[in-house]
Amino acid sequence: MSHSTENNFEGAIYGDETLRHRQIRLLTILPRDDGNNGDAPIQCSLKPVFLDEEQPVYTALSYTWGHEHDRVRIEVNGEDFPATRNLHSALKHFRNTQDPIPTLWVDAICINQNHNNEKEEQVKFMQNIFSGAKETWAWLGHEANESSKAIDLINDLSNQADKSQWGSLTSRGLEKHATAMDHLLARNYWYRVWIVQEIVLSKNVIF
């Protein structure tokens, strides 16, 4: 949340609009308009909603921004927006794999990064944003080093904890996926300052 954007592409998207008290913006990823081309440009729409009055259903995205200067153009409300490559990868993955595509809250887009007062107010409101989301998607990056096995193990551990069946964990081959888990935990995602708050506040976290 401490990042700043060095250009003013966002100005045409937000205009003079500033968010009001307990208001957020939500992002809708538009379906691909050219068949099954997974590499089609990302097109989105953005609109403000009141969290209390409208009670919107949305998914929060938890991710790392990635390299500040490594950006890919996406379209938001008909205007170019310079998304970081990691965010672009996340949006493309969700567009290509989710049907229907859920409405999202994404900090880099839903908060005007050129408006310091808005950023400050939205950071204060972060607890409400993540706790109010239906679920949180944790984007760790693309599959690599058997990361899917490590994620399956995390989900398995969570399920066993919910059922208080810790005794069965030793038979599920924890050591078998130790290397995959090491690789997964070495990813930059886990070193973000905000990760603990985002996960703890979320109703349901999906890796």
Coordinates of N, CA and C in Angstrom, one line a residue:
M1 N 0.8 -1.2 0.0 CA 0.0 0.0 0.0 C 0.9 1.3 0.0
S2 N 2.2 1.1 0.1 CA 3.0 2.3 0.2 C 3.5 2.6 -1.2
H3 N 3.1 1.9 -2.2 CA 3.6 2.1 -3.6 C 3.0 3.4 -4.1
S4 N 3.7 4.0 -5.1 CA 3.1 5.2 -5.8 C 3.4 4.9 -7.2
T5 N 2.5 5.5 -8.1 CA 2.6 5.3 -9.5 C 3.2 6.5 -10.1
E6 N 4.2 6.4 -11.0 CA 4.9 7.5 -11.5 C 4.3 8.2 -12.7
N7 N 3.2 7.7 -13.1 CA 2.6 8.3 -14.3 C 1.1 8.7 -13.9
N8 N 0.4 9.3 -14.8 CA -0.9 9.8 -14.5 C -2.0 9.1 -15.4
F9 N -1.7 7.9 -15.8 CA -2.7 7.2 -16.6 C -4.0 7.1 -15.8
E10 N -3.9 7.0 -14.5 CA -5.2 6.8 -13.7 C -6.1 8.0 -13.7
G11 N -5.5 9.2 -14.0 CA -6.3 10.4 -13.9 C -7.6 10.3 -14.8
A12 N -7.4 9.8 -16.0 CA -8.6 9.7 -16.9 C -9.6 8.7 -16.4
I13 N -9.2 7.8 -15.5 CA -10.1 6.7 -15.0 C -10.9 7.3 -13.8
Y14 N -10.3 8.0 -12.9 CA -10.9 8.4 -11.7 C -11.5 9.9 -11.9
G15 N -10.9 10.7 -12.7 CA -11.3 12.0 -12.9 C -11.2 12.8 -11.6
D16 N -12.2 13.6 -11.3 CA -12.3 14.3 -10.0 C -13.0 13.6 -8.9
E17 N -13.4 12.4 -9.2 CA -14.2 11.6 -8.2 C -13.3 11.1 -7.1
T18 N -13.7 11.4 -5.9 CA -13.1 10.9 -4.7 C -14.1 10.0 -3.9
L19 N -13.6 9.0 -3.2 CA -14.4 8.1 -2.5 C -15.0 8.8 -1.2
R20 N -16.2 8.6 -0.9 CA -16.8 9.1 0.3 C -16.7 8.1 1.5
H21 N -17.2 8.5 2.6 CA -17.1 7.8 3.8 C -17.6 6.4 3.6
R22 N -16.8 5.3 3.9 CA -17.2 3.9 3.8 C -17.7 3.5 2.4
Q23 N -17.0 4.1 1.5 CA -17.2 3.8 0.1 C -15.9 3.2 -0.5
I24 N -16.1 2.2 -1.4 CA -14.9 1.6 -2.1 C -15.3 1.5 -3.6
R25 N -14.3 1.2 -4.4 CA -14.5 0.9 -5.8 C -14.4 -0.6 -6.0
L26 N -15.1 -1.2 -6.9 CA -15.1 -2.6 -7.2 C -14.8 -2.8 -8.7
L27 N -14.0 -3.8 -9.0 CA -13.5 -4.1 -10.4 C -14.2 -5.3 -11.0
T28 N -14.7 -5.1 -12.2 CA -15.3 -6.2 -12.9 C -14.4 -6.5 -14.1
I29 N -14.0 -7.8 -14.2 CA -13.2 -8.2 -15.4 C -14.2 -8.6 -16.5
L30 N -14.1 -8.0 -17.6 CA -15.0 -8.4 -18.7 C -14.6 -9.7 -19.4
P31 N -15.5 -10.5 -19.8 CA -15.2 -11.7 -20.5 C -14.4 -11.5 -21.8
R32 N -13.6 -12.4 -22.2 CA -12.9 -12.3 -23.4 C -13.9 -12.1 -24.6
D33 N -13.6 -11.2 -25.5 CA -14.5 -11.0 -26.6 C -14.0 -11.6 -27.9
D34 N -13.0 -12.5 -27.8 CA -12.5 -13.1 -29.0 C -12.3 -14.6 -28.8
G35 N -13.4 -15.2 -28.3 CA -13.3 -16.7 -28.2 C -12.5 -17.1 -27.1
N36 N -11.6 -18.1 -27.4 CA -10.9 -18.8 -26.3 C -9.4 -18.3 -26.2
N37 N -9.2 -17.1 -26.7 CA -7.8 -16.6 -26.7 C -7.4 -16.2 -25.3
G38 N -6.6 -17.0 -24.6 CA -6.3 -16.7 -23.2 C -5.4 -15.5 -23.1
D39 N -4.8 -15.0 -24.2 CA -3.9 -13.9 -24.1 C -4.5 -12.6 -24.6
A40 N -5.9 -12.6 -24.7 CA -6.6 -11.4 -25.1 C -6.4 -10.3 -24.0
P41 N -6.3 -9.1 -24.4 CA -6.1 -8.0 -23.5 C -7.1 -8.0 -22.4
I42 N -6.7 -7.6 -21.2 CA -7.6 -7.5 -20.0 C -8.4 -6.2 -20.1
Q43 N -9.7 -6.4 -20.0 CA -10.6 -5.2 -20.0 C -11.5 -5.3 -18.8
C44 N -11.6 -4.1 -18.1 CA -12.3 -4.1 -16.8 C -13.2 -2.9 -16.7
S45 N -14.1 -2.9 -15.8 CA -14.9 -1.8 -15.5 C -14.8 -1.5 -14.0
L46 N -14.9 -0.3 -13.6 CA -14.7 0.1 -12.2 C -15.8 1.0 -11.8
K47 N -16.4 0.7 -10.6 CA -17.5 1.5 -10.1 C -17.4 1.6 -8.6
P48 N -17.9 2.8 -8.0 CA -17.9 3.0 -6.6 C -19.1 2.4 -6.0
V49 N -19.0 1.9 -4.8 CA -20.2 1.3 -4.0 C -20.0 1.7 -2.6
F50 N -21.1 1.8 -1.9 CA -21.1 2.0 -0.4 C -21.2 0.6 0.2
L51 N -20.2 0.3 1.1 CA -20.0 -1.0 1.7 C -21.2 -1.3 2.6
D52 N -21.7 -0.4 3.3 CA -22.8 -0.7 4.3 C -24.2 -0.7 3.6
E53 N -24.5 0.4 2.8 CA -25.8 0.5 2.2 C -26.1 -0.5 1.1
E54 N -25.1 -0.7 0.3 CA -25.3 -1.6 -0.9 C -24.9 -3.1 -0.6
Q55 N -24.1 -3.3 0.5 CA -23.7 -4.6 0.8 C -23.3 -5.5 -0.4
P56 N -22.3 -5.0 -1.1 CA -21.9 -5.7 -2.4 C -21.2 -7.0 -2.1
V57 N -21.3 -7.9 -3.0 CA -20.7 -9.2 -2.9 C -19.4 -9.1 -3.8
Y58 N -18.3 -9.4 -3.2 CA -17.0 -9.2 -3.9 C -15.9 -10.1 -3.3
T59 N -14.9 -10.3 -4.1 CA -13.7 -11.1 -3.7 C -12.5 -10.1 -3.6
A60 N -11.8 -10.1 -2.5 CA -10.6 -9.3 -2.3 C -9.4 -10.1 -2.9
L61 N -8.5 -9.4 -3.5 CA -7.3 -10.0 -4.0 C -6.1 -9.6 -3.2
S62 N -5.4 -10.6 -2.7 CA -4.2 -10.5 -1.9 C -3.0 -10.9 -2.7
Y63 N -2.0 -10.1 -3.0 CA -1.0 -10.4 -3.9 C 0.2 -9.4 -3.7
T64 N 1.3 -9.6 -4.4 CA 2.4 -8.7 -4.3 C 2.3 -7.9 -5.6
W65 N 2.7 -6.6 -5.5 CA 2.7 -5.7 -6.7 C 3.7 -6.2 -7.7
G66 N 4.8 -6.7 -7.3 CA 5.9 -7.1 -8.2 C 6.8 -5.9 -8.5
H67 N 7.5 -5.9 -9.6 CA 8.5 -4.9 -9.9 C 7.7 -3.6 -10.4
E68 N 8.0 -2.5 -9.7 CA 7.3 -1.3 -10.0 C 7.3 -0.8 -11.4
H69 N 8.4 -1.0 -12.1 CA 8.6 -0.5 -13.4 C 8.3 -1.6 -14.5
D70 N 7.9 -2.8 -14.1 CA 7.6 -3.8 -15.1 C 6.1 -3.9 -15.2
R71 N 5.5 -3.2 -16.2 CA 4.1 -3.0 -16.3 C 3.5 -3.4 -17.6
V72 N 2.3 -3.8 -17.6 CA 1.5 -4.2 -18.7 C 0.2 -3.4 -18.8
R73 N -0.1 -2.9 -20.0 CA -1.3 -2.1 -20.1 C -2.6 -3.0 -20.1
I74 N -3.5 -2.6 -19.2 CA -4.8 -3.2 -19.3 C -5.8 -2.0 -19.5
E75 N -7.1 -2.4 -19.7 CA -8.1 -1.3 -20.0 C -9.0 -1.3 -18.8
V76 N -9.2 -0.1 -18.2 CA -10.1 0.1 -17.1 C -11.1 1.3 -17.5
N77 N -12.4 1.0 -17.6 CA -13.3 2.0 -18.0 C -13.0 2.7 -19.3
G78 N -12.4 1.8 -20.2 CA -12.1 2.3 -21.5 C -10.8 3.1 -21.6
E79 N -10.0 3.2 -20.5 CA -8.8 3.9 -20.5 C -7.6 2.9 -20.2
D80 N -6.4 3.3 -20.7 CA -5.2 2.5 -20.4 C -4.9 2.6 -18.9
F81 N -4.5 1.5 -18.4 CA -4.0 1.5 -17.0 C -2.8 0.6 -16.9
P82 N -1.7 1.1 -16.3 CA -0.4 0.4 -16.3 C -0.3 -0.6 -15.1
A83 N -0.8 -1.8 -15.2 CA -0.8 -2.7 -14.1 C 0.6 -3.4 -14.1
T84 N 1.0 -3.7 -12.8 CA 2.3 -4.4 -12.7 C 2.1 -5.8 -13.3
R85 N 3.2 -6.4 -13.8 CA 3.1 -7.6 -14.5 C 2.5 -8.7 -13.6
N86 N 2.8 -8.7 -12.3 CA 2.3 -9.7 -11.4 C 0.8 -9.6 -11.3
L87 N 0.3 -8.4 -11.2 CA -1.1 -8.1 -11.1 C -1.8 -8.5 -12.4
H88 N -1.2 -8.2 -13.5 CA -1.7 -8.6 -14.8 C -1.8 -10.1 -14.9
S89 N -0.8 -10.8 -14.5 CA -0.9 -12.3 -14.5 C -2.0 -12.8 -13.6
A90 N -2.2 -12.2 -12.5 CA -3.3 -12.6 -11.6 C -4.7 -12.4 -12.3
L91 N -4.9 -11.2 -12.8 CA -6.2 -10.9 -13.5 C -6.4 -11.8 -14.7
K92 N -5.4 -12.1 -15.4 CA -5.5 -13.0 -16.6 C -5.8 -14.4 -16.2
H93 N -5.2 -14.8 -15.1 CA -5.4 -16.2 -14.6 C -6.9 -16.3 -14.2
F94 N -7.4 -15.4 -13.4 CA -8.8 -15.5 -12.9 C -9.8 -15.3 -14.0
R95 N -9.5 -14.5 -15.0 CA -10.4 -14.3 -16.1 C -10.5 -15.6 -16.9
N96 N -9.4 -16.3 -17.1 CA -9.3 -17.5 -17.9 C -9.8 -18.7 -17.2
T97 N -9.9 -18.7 -15.9 CA -10.2 -19.9 -15.1 C -11.5 -19.9 -14.4
Q98 N -12.0 -18.7 -14.2 CA -13.3 -18.5 -13.3 C -14.5 -18.3 -14.2
D99 N -15.5 -19.0 -13.9 CA -16.8 -18.8 -14.7 C -18.0 -19.0 -13.7
P100 N -18.7 -17.9 -13.3 CA -18.5 -16.5 -13.8 C -17.3 -15.9 -13.0
I101 N -16.8 -14.8 -13.6 CA -15.7 -14.1 -13.0 C -16.2 -13.2 -11.9
P102 N -15.8 -13.3 -10.7 CA -16.4 -12.6 -9.6 C -15.9 -11.1 -9.6
T103 N -16.7 -10.3 -9.0 CA -16.3 -8.9 -8.8 C -15.2 -8.8 -7.8
L104 N -14.2 -8.0 -8.1 CA -13.0 -7.9 -7.3 C -12.7 -6.6 -6.6
W105 N -12.0 -6.7 -5.5 CA -11.4 -5.5 -4.9 C -9.9 -5.7 -5.0
V106 N -9.2 -4.8 -5.7 CA -7.8 -4.8 -6.0 C -7.2 -3.5 -5.6
D107 N -6.3 -3.4 -4.6 CA -5.9 -2.1 -4.1 C -5.3 -1.2 -5.2
A108 N -4.4 -1.8 -6.1 CA -3.7 -1.0 -7.1 C -4.7 -0.3 -8.0
I109 N -5.8 -0.8 -8.3 CA -6.8 -0.2 -9.2 C -7.9 0.4 -8.5
C110 N -8.5 -0.2 -7.5 CA -9.7 0.3 -6.8 C -9.4 1.6 -5.9
I111 N -8.1 1.8 -5.6 CA -7.7 3.0 -4.9 C -6.9 3.9 -5.9
N112 N -7.3 5.1 -6.0 CA -6.5 6.1 -6.8 C -5.1 6.3 -6.2
Q113 N -4.1 5.7 -6.7 CA -2.8 5.7 -6.2 C -2.1 7.1 -6.3
N114 N -2.8 8.0 -7.1 CA -2.2 9.4 -7.2 C -2.9 10.3 -6.2
H115 N -3.8 9.8 -5.4 CA -4.6 10.7 -4.5 C -4.2 10.3 -3.0
N116 N -3.3 11.0 -2.4 CA -2.8 10.6 -1.1 C -3.8 10.6 0.0
N117 N -4.8 11.5 0.0 CA -5.8 11.5 1.0 C -6.7 10.3 0.9
E118 N -7.0 9.9 -0.4 CA -7.8 8.7 -0.6 C -7.1 7.5 -0.2
K119 N -5.8 7.4 -0.5 CA -5.0 6.2 -0.1 C -5.0 6.1 1.5
E120 N -4.8 7.2 2.1 CA -4.8 7.2 3.6 C -6.1 6.7 4.2
E121 N -7.2 7.2 3.7 CA -8.5 6.8 4.2 C -8.8 5.4 3.9
Q122 N -8.4 4.9 2.7 CA -8.7 3.5 2.3 C -7.8 2.5 3.2
V123 N -6.6 2.9 3.5 CA -5.8 2.1 4.4 C -6.4 1.9 5.7
K124 N -7.0 3.0 6.2 CA -7.7 2.9 7.5 C -8.9 2.0 7.5
F125 N -9.5 1.9 6.3 CA -10.7 1.1 6.0 C -10.4 -0.3 5.6
M126 N -9.1 -0.7 5.6 CA -8.7 -2.0 5.1 C -9.4 -3.2 5.8
Q127 N -9.5 -3.0 7.1 CA -10.1 -4.1 7.9 C -11.5 -4.4 7.5
N128 N -12.3 -3.3 7.2 CA -13.6 -3.5 6.7 C -13.7 -4.1 5.3
I129 N -12.7 -3.7 4.5 CA -12.7 -4.2 3.1 C -12.5 -5.7 3.1
F130 N -11.5 -6.2 3.8 CA -11.2 -7.6 3.8 C -12.2 -8.4 4.6
S131 N -12.7 -7.9 5.7 CA -13.7 -8.7 6.4 C -15.0 -8.7 5.8
G132 N -15.3 -7.7 4.9 CA -16.5 -7.6 4.2 C -16.6 -8.4 2.9
A133 N -15.4 -8.9 2.5 CA -15.4 -9.7 1.2 C -15.9 -11.1 1.5
K134 N -16.6 -11.6 0.4 CA -17.1 -13.0 0.5 C -15.9 -14.0 0.7
E135 N -14.8 -13.7 0.0 CA -13.6 -14.5 0.1 C -12.4 -13.7 -0.3
T136 N -11.2 -14.2 0.0 CA -10.0 -13.5 -0.5 C -9.2 -14.5 -1.3
W137 N -8.8 -14.1 -2.5 CA -7.9 -14.9 -3.3 C -6.5 -14.5 -3.0
A138 N -5.7 -15.4 -2.6 CA -4.3 -15.1 -2.4 C -3.5 -15.6 -3.6
W139 N -3.0 -14.6 -4.4 CA -2.3 -14.9 -5.6 C -0.8 -15.0 -5.3
L140 N -0.2 -16.3 -5.3 CA 1.2 -16.5 -5.0 C 2.0 -16.5 -6.3
G141 N 1.4 -16.5 -7.4 CA 2.1 -16.6 -8.7 C 1.8 -17.9 -9.4
H142 N 2.3 -18.1 -10.6 CA 2.1 -19.3 -11.4 C 2.7 -20.5 -10.7
E143 N 2.1 -21.7 -11.1 CA 2.6 -23.0 -10.7 C 4.1 -23.1 -11.0
A144 N 4.9 -23.5 -10.0 CA 6.3 -23.8 -10.2 C 6.8 -24.6 -9.0
N145 N 7.8 -25.5 -9.2 CA 8.4 -26.3 -8.1 C 7.3 -27.0 -7.3
E146 N 6.4 -27.6 -8.1 CA 5.3 -28.4 -7.4 C 4.5 -27.6 -6.4
S147 N 4.3 -26.3 -6.6 CA 3.6 -25.5 -5.7 C 2.2 -25.9 -5.4
S148 N 1.6 -26.5 -6.5 CA 0.2 -27.0 -6.3 C 0.1 -28.1 -5.2
K149 N 1.2 -28.9 -5.1 CA 1.2 -29.9 -4.0 C 1.3 -29.2 -2.6
A150 N 2.1 -28.2 -2.5 CA 2.2 -27.5 -1.3 C 0.9 -26.8 -0.9
I151 N 0.2 -26.2 -1.9 CA -1.1 -25.6 -1.6 C -2.1 -26.6 -1.2
D152 N -2.1 -27.8 -1.9 CA -3.0 -28.9 -1.5 C -2.8 -29.3 0.0
L153 N -1.5 -29.3 0.4 CA -1.1 -29.7 1.7 C -1.7 -28.6 2.7
I154 N -1.5 -27.3 2.4 CA -2.1 -26.3 3.2 C -3.6 -26.4 3.4
N155 N -4.3 -26.7 2.3 CA -5.7 -26.9 2.4 C -6.1 -28.1 3.2
D156 N -5.3 -29.1 3.1 CA -5.5 -30.4 3.8 C -5.3 -30.1 5.3
L157 N -4.2 -29.4 5.7 CA -4.0 -29.1 7.1 C -5.1 -28.2 7.7
S158 N -5.6 -27.3 6.8 CA -6.7 -26.5 7.3 C -8.0 -27.3 7.6
N159 N -8.3 -28.2 6.6 CA -9.4 -29.1 6.8 C -9.3 -30.0 8.0
Q160 N -8.1 -30.5 8.2 CA -8.0 -31.4 9.4 C -8.1 -30.6 10.7
A161 N -7.6 -29.4 10.7 CA -7.7 -28.5 11.9 C -9.1 -28.2 12.2
D162 N -9.9 -27.9 11.2 CA -11.3 -27.7 11.4 C -12.1 -28.9 12.0
K163 N -11.6 -30.1 11.6 CA -12.3 -31.3 12.1 C -11.6 -31.9 13.3
S164 N -10.6 -31.1 13.8 CA -9.8 -31.6 15.0 C -9.3 -33.0 14.8
Q165 N -8.7 -33.3 13.6 CA -8.2 -34.6 13.3 C -6.7 -34.6 13.1
W166 N -6.0 -33.9 14.0 CA -4.6 -33.8 13.9 C -3.9 -35.1 13.9
G167 N -4.4 -36.1 14.5 CA -3.8 -37.4 14.6 C -3.5 -38.1 13.3
S168 N -4.3 -37.7 12.3 CA -4.2 -38.3 11.0 C -3.2 -37.6 10.1
L169 N -2.6 -36.5 10.5 CA -1.7 -35.8 9.7 C -0.4 -36.5 9.4
T170 N 0.1 -37.2 10.3 CA 1.4 -37.9 10.1 C 1.3 -39.0 9.0
S171 N 0.1 -39.5 8.8 CA -0.1 -40.5 7.7 C -0.4 -39.8 6.4
R172 N -0.4 -38.5 6.3 CA -0.7 -37.9 5.0 C 0.6 -37.4 4.3
G173 N 1.7 -37.9 4.7 CA 2.9 -37.6 4.0 C 3.4 -36.2 4.1
L174 N 3.5 -35.6 5.3 CA 4.0 -34.2 5.4 C 5.4 -34.1 4.8
E175 N 6.2 -35.0 5.2 CA 7.6 -34.9 4.7 C 7.7 -35.0 3.2
K176 N 6.8 -35.7 2.6 CA 6.8 -36.0 1.1 C 6.8 -34.7 0.4
H177 N 6.1 -33.7 0.9 CA 6.0 -32.4 0.2 C 6.8 -31.3 0.9
A178 N 7.7 -31.6 1.7 CA 8.5 -30.6 2.4 C 9.3 -29.7 1.5
T179 N 9.9 -30.2 0.4 CA 10.6 -29.4 -0.5 C 9.7 -28.4 -1.3
A180 N 8.5 -28.9 -1.7 CA 7.6 -28.1 -2.4 C 7.1 -27.0 -1.4
M181 N 6.9 -27.3 -0.2 CA 6.5 -26.3 0.8 C 7.6 -25.2 1.0
D182 N 8.8 -25.7 1.1 CA 9.9 -24.7 1.2 C 9.9 -23.7 0.1
H183 N 9.8 -24.2 -1.1 CA 9.8 -23.3 -2.3 C 8.6 -22.4 -2.2
L184 N 7.4 -22.9 -1.8 CA 6.3 -22.0 -1.8 C 6.4 -20.9 -0.7
L185 N 7.0 -21.2 0.4 CA 7.1 -20.3 1.5 C 8.3 -19.3 1.2
A186 N 9.1 -19.6 0.2 CA 10.2 -18.7 -0.1 C 9.7 -17.6 -1.1
R187 N 8.5 -17.7 -1.5 CA 8.0 -16.7 -2.5 C 7.8 -15.3 -1.8
N188 N 7.9 -14.2 -2.6 CA 7.8 -12.9 -2.1 C 6.5 -12.6 -1.4
Y189 N 5.5 -13.3 -1.7 CA 4.1 -13.0 -1.2 C 4.2 -13.0 0.3
W190 N 4.9 -13.9 0.9 CA 4.8 -14.1 2.4 C 5.6 -13.0 3.1
Y191 N 6.3 -12.2 2.4 CA 7.1 -11.2 3.1 C 6.5 -9.8 3.0
R192 N 5.2 -9.7 2.5 CA 4.5 -8.5 2.5 C 4.1 -8.1 3.9
V193 N 4.1 -6.8 4.2 CA 3.7 -6.3 5.5 C 2.3 -6.5 5.8
W194 N 1.4 -6.5 4.7 CA 0.0 -6.5 4.9 C -0.6 -8.0 4.9
I195 N 0.2 -9.0 4.7 CA -0.3 -10.3 4.5 C -1.0 -10.9 5.7
V196 N -0.5 -10.6 6.9 CA -1.1 -11.2 8.1 C -2.5 -10.6 8.3
Q197 N -2.6 -9.3 8.1 CA -3.9 -8.6 8.3 C -4.9 -9.1 7.3
E198 N -4.5 -9.2 6.0 CA -5.4 -9.7 5.0 C -5.9 -11.1 5.2
I199 N -5.1 -12.0 5.6 CA -5.5 -13.4 5.8 C -6.3 -13.5 7.1
V200 N -5.9 -12.9 8.1 CA -6.6 -13.0 9.4 C -8.0 -12.4 9.3
L201 N -8.2 -11.3 8.6 CA -9.5 -10.6 8.5 C -10.4 -11.3 7.6
S202 N -9.9 -12.1 6.7 CA -10.8 -12.7 5.6 C -11.6 -13.8 6.1
K203 N -12.9 -13.9 5.6 CA -13.8 -15.0 6.0 C -13.3 -16.3 5.4
N204 N -12.7 -16.3 4.2 CA -12.3 -17.5 3.5 C -11.2 -17.2 2.6
V205 N -10.0 -17.8 2.8 CA -8.8 -17.5 1.9 C -8.6 -18.7 1.0
I206 N -8.5 -18.4 -0.3 CA -8.3 -19.4 -1.4 C -7.0 -19.2 -2.0
F207 N -6.1 -20.2 -1.9 CA -4.8 -20.1 -2.5 C -4.8 -20.7 -3.9

